[in-house]
């Protein structure tokens, strides 16, 4: 078997956060989440099934990937090989257009692109829903990056391995901006997978988080569909502060925040309360602060954050497209 395909997918930022698994075996989220797919935070992934390879090879941003990363990639490839009925190993290259593993959800765009490229390279033609479920099994937030715009991933139900995300509205629904305030270089110290495992098993706030997240997610979805920024802002902040509270109360504590993160959170509050801008903050499993704002306020928000001590630079992103997949013809493959 030989075949090659390329896919691009964008990262996403959750407004209602996913944190914690309902079922370790099937990678089902314990809570529902809602996100925005972000243009231009793109990952491009190429998969080539090659006779003669003795094992899968995976290069991330031009460097051979670490053993743990290769294992997760191979697990997804194994699923595709099982479905397509062959055993040929693959060469995978993945390039992020933004810092890897620094809390910009590169695993989401990476596993979404991998699910698409691997399926197409194997000659399969899954629906978007099936692709989303495949990406979810590798990284739950990746299920959302299959779709553009505004996306929901429901909480998992026991035994339902077909759980997939669904699009709530396309990118044109609301002209928001997400200003990423980068506050540190390099990889985050604790991956989200192990950190959420710690939270589930040791955080005294975990049950309250799971219980409260359902209501919060419904309210966030309503505010989003109504394009009601004043209603959305405090809900978004409640979701991420609660997620980080759960993580910080884990044993051992998981603390993603750096000094620059705290300074940026105060800056966002000042921009909203003193300057009257439509802006609120969120953070993922990393030190960066993402300021969600209206398009009209994006320049002022970016300027305000750039002037904040501990903020290294900003990156302005907006609602973006879903996955795009292209098979690579055999002649191109050989050349
Ligand atoms: O990258 P994953 O699938 O392990 O999930 C990370 C979850 C957060 O980014 C922290 C929150 C979210 O909902 O995206």
mmCIF file of C-alpha atoms and ligand atoms in Angstrom:
data_model
loop_
_atom_site.group_PDB
_atom_site.id
_atom_site.type_symbol
_atom_site.label_atom_id
_atom_site.label_comp_id
_atom_site.label_asym_id
_atom_site.label_seq_id
_atom_site.Cartn_x
_atom_site.Cartn_y
_atom_site.Cartn_z
ATOM 1 C CA UNK A 1 0.000 0.000 0.000
ATOM 2 C CA UNK A 2 1.285 3.464 -0.820
ATOM 3 C CA UNK A 3 -0.526 6.769 -0.764
ATOM 4 C CA UNK A 4 -0.004 10.299 0.391
ATOM 5 C CA UNK A 5 -2.110 13.249 1.471
ATOM 6 C CA UNK A 6 -1.746 16.638 3.037
ATOM 7 C CA UNK A 7 -4.123 18.428 5.403
ATOM 8 C CA UNK A 8 -4.238 21.781 7.111
ATOM 9 C CA UNK A 9 -6.202 22.531 10.263
ATOM 10 C CA UNK A 10 -6.344 25.551 12.562
ATOM 11 C CA UNK A 11 -5.909 25.631 16.321
ATOM 12 C CA UNK A 12 -8.912 26.538 18.440
ATOM 13 C CA UNK A 13 -9.513 28.409 21.667
ATOM 14 C CA UNK A 14 -12.191 27.200 24.040
ATOM 15 C CA UNK A 15 -14.624 29.748 25.444
ATOM 16 C CA UNK A 16 -16.167 26.995 27.608
ATOM 17 C CA UNK A 17 -13.233 24.849 28.675
ATOM 18 C CA UNK A 18 -12.779 21.097 28.481
ATOM 19 C CA UNK A 19 -10.790 19.791 31.437
ATOM 20 C CA UNK A 20 -11.016 16.175 32.652
ATOM 21 C CA UNK A 21 -11.942 12.873 31.076
ATOM 22 C CA UNK A 22 -15.102 10.877 31.666
ATOM 23 C CA UNK A 23 -13.362 7.700 30.672
ATOM 24 C CA UNK A 24 -9.593 7.282 30.396
ATOM 25 C CA UNK A 25 -9.875 4.413 27.935
ATOM 26 C CA UNK A 26 -11.893 6.191 25.241
ATOM 27 C CA UNK A 27 -10.612 9.757 25.765
ATOM 28 C CA UNK A 28 -14.111 11.101 26.352
ATOM 29 C CA UNK A 29 -14.356 14.580 27.901
ATOM 30 C CA UNK A 30 -16.148 14.852 31.256
ATOM 31 C CA UNK A 31 -17.608 18.248 30.337
ATOM 32 C CA UNK A 32 -18.940 19.915 27.193
ATOM 33 C CA UNK A 33 -16.859 22.659 25.585
ATOM 34 C CA UNK A 34 -17.310 25.429 23.011
ATOM 35 C CA UNK A 35 -14.496 26.907 20.930
ATOM 36 C CA UNK A 36 -13.490 29.262 18.138
ATOM 37 C CA UNK A 37 -11.302 27.850 15.362
ATOM 38 C CA UNK A 38 -8.429 30.313 14.866
ATOM 39 C CA UNK A 39 -7.087 31.686 11.637
ATOM 40 C CA UNK A 40 -4.087 31.801 10.954
ATOM 41 C CA UNK A 41 -2.830 29.354 13.637
ATOM 42 C CA UNK A 42 -2.413 26.595 11.079
ATOM 43 C CA UNK A 43 -0.755 23.183 11.220
ATOM 44 C CA UNK A 44 0.084 21.490 7.922
ATOM 45 C CA UNK A 45 0.560 17.733 8.065
ATOM 46 C CA UNK A 46 1.614 15.330 5.311
ATOM 47 C CA UNK A 47 1.221 11.555 5.640
ATOM 48 C CA UNK A 48 2.875 9.131 3.225
ATOM 49 C CA UNK A 49 2.352 5.383 3.579
ATOM 50 C CA UNK A 50 5.601 3.875 2.303
ATOM 51 C CA UNK A 51 6.369 0.207 1.630
ATOM 52 C CA UNK A 52 9.713 -0.685 3.204
ATOM 53 C CA UNK A 53 9.441 1.490 6.302
ATOM 54 C CA UNK A 54 9.846 -0.681 9.404
ATOM 55 C CA UNK A 55 8.225 1.844 11.723
ATOM 56 C CA UNK A 56 6.295 5.103 11.557
ATOM 57 C CA UNK A 57 8.464 8.220 11.327
ATOM 58 C CA UNK A 58 7.239 11.580 12.601
ATOM 59 C CA UNK A 59 8.951 14.949 12.237
ATOM 60 C CA UNK A 60 7.469 17.972 13.997
ATOM 61 C CA UNK A 61 8.618 21.387 12.739
ATOM 62 C CA UNK A 62 11.564 19.747 10.979
ATOM 63 C CA UNK A 63 12.830 17.830 14.059
ATOM 64 C CA UNK A 64 12.361 14.093 14.718
ATOM 65 C CA UNK A 65 9.535 13.886 17.255
ATOM 66 C CA UNK A 66 9.980 12.645 20.828
ATOM 67 C CA UNK A 67 8.998 9.052 21.705
ATOM 68 C CA UNK A 68 5.741 10.032 23.459
ATOM 69 C CA UNK A 69 4.618 12.140 20.514
ATOM 70 C CA UNK A 70 5.404 9.365 18.017
ATOM 71 C CA UNK A 71 3.377 6.919 20.121
ATOM 72 C CA UNK A 72 0.253 9.085 19.952
ATOM 73 C CA UNK A 73 0.701 9.592 16.207
ATOM 74 C CA UNK A 74 1.163 5.838 15.654
ATOM 75 C CA UNK A 75 -1.973 5.086 17.668
ATOM 76 C CA UNK A 76 -4.008 7.229 15.261
ATOM 77 C CA UNK A 77 -2.253 5.682 12.239
ATOM 78 C CA UNK A 78 -2.969 2.177 13.635
ATOM 79 C CA UNK A 79 -6.674 3.004 13.739
ATOM 80 C CA UNK A 80 -6.560 4.166 10.103
ATOM 81 C CA UNK A 81 -4.563 1.061 9.032
ATOM 82 C CA UNK A 82 -7.039 -1.241 10.786
ATOM 83 C CA UNK A 83 -9.951 0.401 9.009
ATOM 84 C CA UNK A 84 -8.232 0.393 5.601
ATOM 85 C CA UNK A 85 -6.964 -3.189 6.022
ATOM 86 C CA UNK A 86 -3.212 -2.813 5.531
ATOM 87 C CA UNK A 87 -0.115 -2.560 7.715
ATOM 88 C CA UNK A 88 2.233 -0.247 5.806
ATOM 89 C CA UNK A 89 4.061 2.252 8.042
ATOM 90 C CA UNK A 90 3.942 5.981 7.380
ATOM 91 C CA UNK A 91 6.184 9.003 7.206
ATOM 92 C CA UNK A 92 4.509 11.987 8.848
ATOM 93 C CA UNK A 93 5.688 15.588 8.747
ATOM 94 C CA UNK A 94 3.858 18.273 10.641
ATOM 95 C CA UNK A 95 4.613 21.990 10.626
ATOM 96 C CA UNK A 96 3.079 24.501 12.984
ATOM 97 C CA UNK A 97 2.833 28.121 12.061
ATOM 98 C CA UNK A 98 3.030 29.003 15.764
ATOM 99 C CA UNK A 99 5.025 27.850 18.873
ATOM 100 C CA UNK A 100 4.474 24.140 19.535
ATOM 101 C CA UNK A 101 3.267 22.924 22.962
ATOM 102 C CA UNK A 102 3.240 26.424 24.389
ATOM 103 C CA UNK A 103 -0.457 26.502 25.191
ATOM 104 C CA UNK A 104 -1.571 27.548 21.718
ATOM 105 C CA UNK A 105 -3.388 24.224 21.351
ATOM 106 C CA UNK A 106 -1.009 22.864 18.746
ATOM 107 C CA UNK A 107 -2.116 19.330 19.625
ATOM 108 C CA UNK A 108 -5.620 20.297 18.487
ATOM 109 C CA UNK A 109 -4.629 21.505 15.024
ATOM 110 C CA UNK A 110 -1.953 18.793 14.784
ATOM 111 C CA UNK A 111 -4.204 15.822 15.497
ATOM 112 C CA UNK A 112 -7.042 17.242 13.409
ATOM 113 C CA UNK A 113 -4.694 17.618 10.425
ATOM 114 C CA UNK A 114 -3.208 14.176 11.077
ATOM 115 C CA UNK A 115 -6.644 12.519 11.187
ATOM 116 C CA UNK A 116 -7.513 14.102 7.824
ATOM 117 C CA UNK A 117 -4.198 13.451 6.076
ATOM 118 C CA UNK A 118 -3.845 9.861 7.331
ATOM 119 C CA UNK A 119 -7.409 8.923 6.350
ATOM 120 C CA UNK A 120 -7.038 10.390 2.848
ATOM 121 C CA UNK A 121 -3.575 8.870 2.320
ATOM 122 C CA UNK A 122 -5.072 5.459 3.200
ATOM 123 C CA UNK A 123 -7.805 5.923 0.591
ATOM 124 C CA UNK A 124 -10.583 6.329 3.151
ATOM 125 C CA UNK A 125 -13.268 8.984 2.800
ATOM 126 C CA UNK A 126 -14.670 9.580 6.282
ATOM 127 C CA UNK A 127 -17.359 12.178 6.959
ATOM 128 C CA UNK A 128 -16.375 15.276 8.951
ATOM 129 C CA UNK A 129 -18.159 13.739 11.925
ATOM 130 C CA UNK A 130 -16.106 10.549 11.659
ATOM 131 C CA UNK A 131 -12.913 12.595 11.261
ATOM 132 C CA UNK A 132 -13.811 14.610 14.337
ATOM 133 C CA UNK A 133 -14.315 11.424 16.366
ATOM 134 C CA UNK A 134 -10.968 10.083 15.107
ATOM 135 C CA UNK A 135 -9.185 13.313 16.063
ATOM 136 C CA UNK A 136 -10.941 13.256 19.462
ATOM 137 C CA UNK A 137 -9.583 9.816 20.299
ATOM 138 C CA UNK A 138 -6.067 11.302 19.939
ATOM 139 C CA UNK A 139 -6.736 14.666 21.627
ATOM 140 C CA UNK A 140 -10.240 15.729 22.636
ATOM 141 C CA UNK A 141 -9.725 19.395 21.734
ATOM 142 C CA UNK A 142 -8.652 18.270 18.231
ATOM 143 C CA UNK A 143 -12.219 17.096 17.562
ATOM 144 C CA UNK A 144 -13.224 20.788 17.461
ATOM 145 C CA UNK A 145 -10.479 21.821 14.981
ATOM 146 C CA UNK A 146 -12.093 19.748 12.204
ATOM 147 C CA UNK A 147 -14.764 22.448 11.881
ATOM 148 C CA UNK A 148 -14.417 26.157 11.160
ATOM 149 C CA UNK A 149 -15.995 28.992 13.124
ATOM 150 C CA UNK A 150 -17.760 28.237 16.393
ATOM 151 C CA UNK A 151 -17.797 24.618 17.535
ATOM 152 C CA UNK A 152 -19.186 22.488 20.355
ATOM 153 C CA UNK A 153 -17.847 19.207 21.706
ATOM 154 C CA UNK A 154 -20.459 17.574 23.972
ATOM 155 C CA UNK A 155 -19.459 15.715 27.116
ATOM 156 C CA UNK A 156 -18.785 12.021 26.561
ATOM 157 C CA UNK A 157 -21.231 9.306 27.419
ATOM 158 C CA UNK A 158 -19.913 5.980 28.646
ATOM 159 C CA UNK A 159 -18.992 3.567 25.901
ATOM 160 C CA UNK A 160 -19.807 6.048 23.082
ATOM 161 C CA UNK A 161 -16.543 6.027 21.149
ATOM 162 C CA UNK A 162 -18.182 7.861 18.215
ATOM 163 C CA UNK A 163 -18.387 11.179 20.113
ATOM 164 C CA UNK A 164 -17.650 14.050 17.716
ATOM 165 C CA UNK A 165 -17.780 17.838 17.744
ATOM 166 C CA UNK A 166 -20.365 19.821 15.767
ATOM 167 C CA UNK A 167 -20.320 23.269 14.214
ATOM 168 C CA UNK A 168 -22.571 25.824 15.950
ATOM 169 C CA UNK A 169 -21.957 28.587 13.380
ATOM 170 C CA UNK A 170 -19.512 29.414 10.602
ATOM 171 C CA UNK A 171 -16.656 31.946 10.964
ATOM 172 C CA UNK A 172 -18.874 34.692 9.505
ATOM 173 C CA UNK A 173 -21.305 34.410 12.457
ATOM 174 C CA UNK A 174 -19.389 36.918 14.604
ATOM 175 C CA UNK A 175 -16.408 39.073 13.674
ATOM 176 C CA UNK A 176 -14.483 38.514 16.909
ATOM 177 C CA UNK A 177 -10.711 38.684 17.382
ATOM 178 C CA UNK A 178 -8.540 36.643 19.696
ATOM 179 C CA UNK A 179 -5.372 38.520 20.651
ATOM 180 C CA UNK A 180 -2.797 36.028 21.909
ATOM 181 C CA UNK A 181 -0.413 37.580 24.453
ATOM 182 C CA UNK A 182 2.689 35.395 24.446
ATOM 183 C CA UNK A 183 4.244 35.416 27.925
ATOM 184 C CA UNK A 184 6.948 32.719 27.741
ATOM 185 C CA UNK A 185 9.036 30.833 25.204
ATOM 186 C CA UNK A 186 9.483 27.075 25.055
ATOM 187 C CA UNK A 187 7.421 24.076 26.002
ATOM 188 C CA UNK A 188 4.947 24.028 28.851
ATOM 189 C CA UNK A 189 6.177 21.989 31.844
ATOM 190 C CA UNK A 190 3.125 19.702 32.222
ATOM 191 C CA UNK A 191 1.069 18.349 29.318
ATOM 192 C CA UNK A 192 -2.696 18.790 29.553
ATOM 193 C CA UNK A 193 -3.336 15.043 29.406
ATOM 194 C CA UNK A 194 -1.436 14.210 32.589
ATOM 195 C CA UNK A 195 -2.495 17.457 34.298
ATOM 196 C CA UNK A 196 -6.194 16.732 33.813
ATOM 197 C CA UNK A 197 -5.630 13.210 35.110
ATOM 198 C CA UNK A 198 -4.104 14.715 38.293
ATOM 199 C CA UNK A 199 -7.085 17.055 38.590
ATOM 200 C CA UNK A 200 -9.600 14.245 38.302
ATOM 201 C CA UNK A 201 -7.895 12.076 40.875
ATOM 202 C CA UNK A 202 -6.727 14.642 43.408
ATOM 203 C CA UNK A 203 -8.329 18.084 43.062
ATOM 204 C CA UNK A 204 -10.891 18.840 45.762
ATOM 205 C CA UNK A 205 -12.735 21.081 43.271
ATOM 206 C CA UNK A 206 -13.075 18.477 40.518
ATOM 207 C CA UNK A 207 -16.687 17.357 41.107
ATOM 208 C CA UNK A 208 -17.876 20.968 41.408
ATOM 209 C CA UNK A 209 -16.087 21.766 38.148
ATOM 210 C CA UNK A 210 -17.818 18.948 36.260
ATOM 211 C CA UNK A 211 -21.191 19.888 37.722
ATOM 212 C CA UNK A 212 -20.833 23.650 37.078
ATOM 213 C CA UNK A 213 -19.354 23.310 33.588
ATOM 214 C CA UNK A 214 -22.550 21.964 32.039
ATOM 215 C CA UNK A 215 -24.567 25.066 32.947
ATOM 216 C CA UNK A 216 -21.705 27.368 32.038
ATOM 217 C CA UNK A 217 -21.312 25.788 28.614
ATOM 218 C CA UNK A 218 -25.027 26.158 27.818
ATOM 219 C CA UNK A 219 -24.949 29.825 28.823
ATOM 220 C CA UNK A 220 -21.796 30.491 26.800
ATOM 221 C CA UNK A 221 -23.389 28.863 23.781
ATOM 222 C CA UNK A 222 -26.501 31.053 24.138
ATOM 223 C CA UNK A 223 -24.473 34.276 24.486
ATOM 224 C CA UNK A 224 -22.403 33.261 21.473
ATOM 225 C CA UNK A 225 -25.398 32.519 19.295
ATOM 226 C CA UNK A 226 -26.956 35.883 20.349
ATOM 227 C CA UNK A 227 -23.633 37.722 19.750
ATOM 228 C CA UNK A 228 -24.072 39.150 23.240
ATOM 229 C CA UNK A 229 -20.572 40.234 24.304
ATOM 230 C CA UNK A 230 -21.510 41.736 27.718
ATOM 231 C CA UNK A 231 -23.143 38.421 28.634
ATOM 232 C CA UNK A 232 -20.376 36.277 27.128
ATOM 233 C CA UNK A 233 -17.372 37.991 28.770
ATOM 234 C CA UNK A 234 -17.893 37.074 32.456
ATOM 235 C CA UNK A 235 -18.941 33.507 31.548
ATOM 236 C CA UNK A 236 -15.779 32.934 29.492
ATOM 237 C CA UNK A 237 -13.636 34.214 32.350
ATOM 238 C CA UNK A 238 -15.494 32.062 34.872
ATOM 239 C CA UNK A 239 -14.836 28.970 32.754
ATOM 240 C CA UNK A 240 -11.088 29.432 32.488
ATOM 241 C CA UNK A 241 -10.566 30.668 36.067
ATOM 242 C CA UNK A 242 -12.469 27.612 37.330
ATOM 243 C CA UNK A 243 -10.439 25.269 35.094
ATOM 244 C CA UNK A 244 -7.181 26.713 36.394
ATOM 245 C CA UNK A 245 -8.530 26.651 39.974
ATOM 246 C CA UNK A 246 -9.178 22.923 39.624
ATOM 247 C CA UNK A 247 -5.680 22.411 38.201
ATOM 248 C CA UNK A 248 -3.996 24.490 40.924
ATOM 249 C CA UNK A 249 -5.823 22.508 43.621
ATOM 250 C CA UNK A 250 -4.463 19.209 42.263
ATOM 251 C CA UNK A 251 -1.809 17.270 44.150
ATOM 252 C CA UNK A 252 0.850 18.100 43.035
ATOM 253 C CA UNK A 253 -0.492 21.530 41.994
ATOM 254 C CA UNK A 254 -0.504 22.372 38.302
ATOM 255 C CA UNK A 255 0.379 26.035 37.808
ATOM 256 C CA UNK A 256 0.642 27.204 34.203
ATOM 257 C CA UNK A 257 0.709 30.913 35.011
ATOM 258 C CA UNK A 258 3.835 33.036 34.789
ATOM 259 C CA UNK A 259 4.262 36.602 36.029
ATOM 260 C CA UNK A 260 3.425 37.872 32.550
ATOM 261 C CA UNK A 261 0.164 35.880 32.571
ATOM 262 C CA UNK A 262 -1.032 37.615 35.739
ATOM 263 C CA UNK A 263 0.029 41.023 34.415
ATOM 264 C CA UNK A 264 -1.837 40.369 31.155
ATOM 265 C CA UNK A 265 -4.997 39.311 33.040
ATOM 266 C CA UNK A 266 -4.925 42.588 34.984
ATOM 267 C CA UNK A 267 -4.332 44.489 31.747
ATOM 268 C CA UNK A 268 -7.411 42.883 30.132
ATOM 269 C CA UNK A 269 -9.501 43.854 33.129
ATOM 270 C CA UNK A 270 -8.222 47.465 32.952
ATOM 271 C CA UNK A 271 -8.899 47.653 29.211
ATOM 272 C CA UNK A 272 -12.471 46.534 29.848
ATOM 273 C CA UNK A 273 -13.289 48.450 33.032
ATOM 274 C CA UNK A 274 -11.282 51.667 32.575
ATOM 275 C CA UNK A 275 -11.100 52.008 28.798
ATOM 276 C CA UNK A 276 -14.526 50.542 28.047
ATOM 277 C CA UNK A 277 -13.304 47.984 25.505
ATOM 278 C CA UNK A 278 -15.291 44.814 24.706
ATOM 279 C CA UNK A 279 -12.672 42.315 25.829
ATOM 280 C CA UNK A 280 -12.330 39.310 28.131
ATOM 281 C CA UNK A 281 -9.545 36.841 28.838
ATOM 282 C CA UNK A 282 -9.038 33.107 28.664
ATOM 283 C CA UNK A 283 -6.067 30.747 29.128
ATOM 284 C CA UNK A 284 -5.369 27.172 28.104
ATOM 285 C CA UNK A 285 -2.890 24.714 29.599
ATOM 286 C CA UNK A 286 -0.019 27.155 29.224
ATOM 287 C CA UNK A 287 1.150 30.620 30.279
ATOM 288 C CA UNK A 288 -0.266 32.720 27.433
ATOM 289 C CA UNK A 289 -3.327 34.925 27.801
ATOM 290 C CA UNK A 290 -5.823 35.068 24.985
ATOM 291 C CA UNK A 291 -7.926 38.221 24.889
ATOM 292 C CA UNK A 292 -11.238 37.769 23.115
ATOM 293 C CA UNK A 293 -12.606 41.040 21.772
ATOM 294 C CA UNK A 294 -14.663 42.639 19.036
ATOM 295 C CA UNK A 295 -12.887 43.406 15.737
ATOM 296 C CA UNK A 296 -13.328 47.144 16.402
ATOM 297 C CA UNK A 297 -11.382 46.919 19.685
ATOM 298 C CA UNK A 298 -8.629 44.525 18.534
ATOM 299 C CA UNK A 299 -5.943 47.157 17.829
ATOM 300 C CA UNK A 300 -6.408 48.860 21.183
ATOM 301 C CA UNK A 301 -6.378 45.492 22.976
ATOM 302 C CA UNK A 302 -3.175 44.405 21.194
ATOM 303 C CA UNK A 303 -1.482 47.753 21.996
ATOM 304 C CA UNK A 304 -2.542 47.563 25.640
ATOM 305 C CA UNK A 305 -1.203 44.037 25.987
ATOM 306 C CA UNK A 306 2.069 44.847 24.195
ATOM 307 C CA UNK A 307 2.670 47.644 26.673
ATOM 308 C CA UNK A 308 2.293 45.176 29.574
ATOM 309 C CA UNK A 309 5.420 43.969 31.403
ATOM 310 C CA UNK A 310 5.971 40.261 30.811
ATOM 311 C CA UNK A 311 4.087 40.181 27.498
ATOM 312 C CA UNK A 312 6.677 39.288 24.843
ATOM 313 C CA UNK A 313 4.509 39.852 21.779
ATOM 314 C CA UNK A 314 0.956 39.569 20.556
ATOM 315 C CA UNK A 315 -0.651 37.729 17.702
ATOM 316 C CA UNK A 316 -4.079 38.731 16.388
ATOM 317 C CA UNK A 317 -6.278 35.845 15.230
ATOM 318 C CA UNK A 318 -9.888 35.523 14.105
ATOM 319 C CA UNK A 319 -12.538 32.864 13.454
ATOM 320 C CA UNK A 320 -11.124 30.593 10.757
ATOM 321 C CA UNK A 321 -11.960 27.706 8.431
ATOM 322 C CA UNK A 322 -12.269 23.998 9.083
ATOM 323 C CA UNK A 323 -9.934 21.278 7.872
ATOM 324 C CA UNK A 324 -8.768 21.150 4.282
ATOM 325 C CA UNK A 325 -7.474 17.885 2.780
ATOM 326 C CA UNK A 326 -5.681 17.152 -0.468
ATOM 327 C CA UNK A 327 -4.486 13.785 -1.759
ATOM 328 C CA UNK A 328 -1.028 13.875 -3.346
ATOM 329 C CA UNK A 329 -0.857 12.070 -6.699
ATOM 330 C CA UNK A 330 1.710 9.241 -7.033
ATOM 331 C CA UNK A 331 3.966 11.131 -9.551
ATOM 332 C CA UNK A 332 4.338 14.103 -7.170
ATOM 333 C CA UNK A 333 5.000 11.657 -4.348
ATOM 334 C CA UNK A 334 7.899 10.045 -6.210
ATOM 335 C CA UNK A 335 9.544 13.282 -7.358
HETATM 336 O O1 LIG B 1 -5.083 19.263 24.179
HETATM 337 P P1 LIG B 1 -6.110 18.439 24.893
HETATM 338 O O2 LIG B 1 -7.057 17.774 23.969
HETATM 339 O O3 LIG B 1 -5.495 17.538 25.905
HETATM 340 O O4 LIG B 1 -7.039 19.477 25.739
HETATM 341 C C1 LIG B 1 -6.594 20.641 26.322
HETATM 342 C C2 LIG B 1 -7.773 21.346 26.885
HETATM 343 C C3 LIG B 1 -7.602 22.855 27.025
HETATM 344 O O5 LIG B 1 -6.944 23.385 25.900
HETATM 345 C C4 LIG B 1 -6.819 23.239 28.253
HETATM 346 C C5 LIG B 1 -9.009 23.465 27.121
HETATM 347 C C6 LIG B 1 -9.827 23.300 25.876
HETATM 348 O O6 LIG B 1 -11.020 23.056 25.988
HETATM 349 O O7 LIG B 1 -9.265 23.454 24.766
#
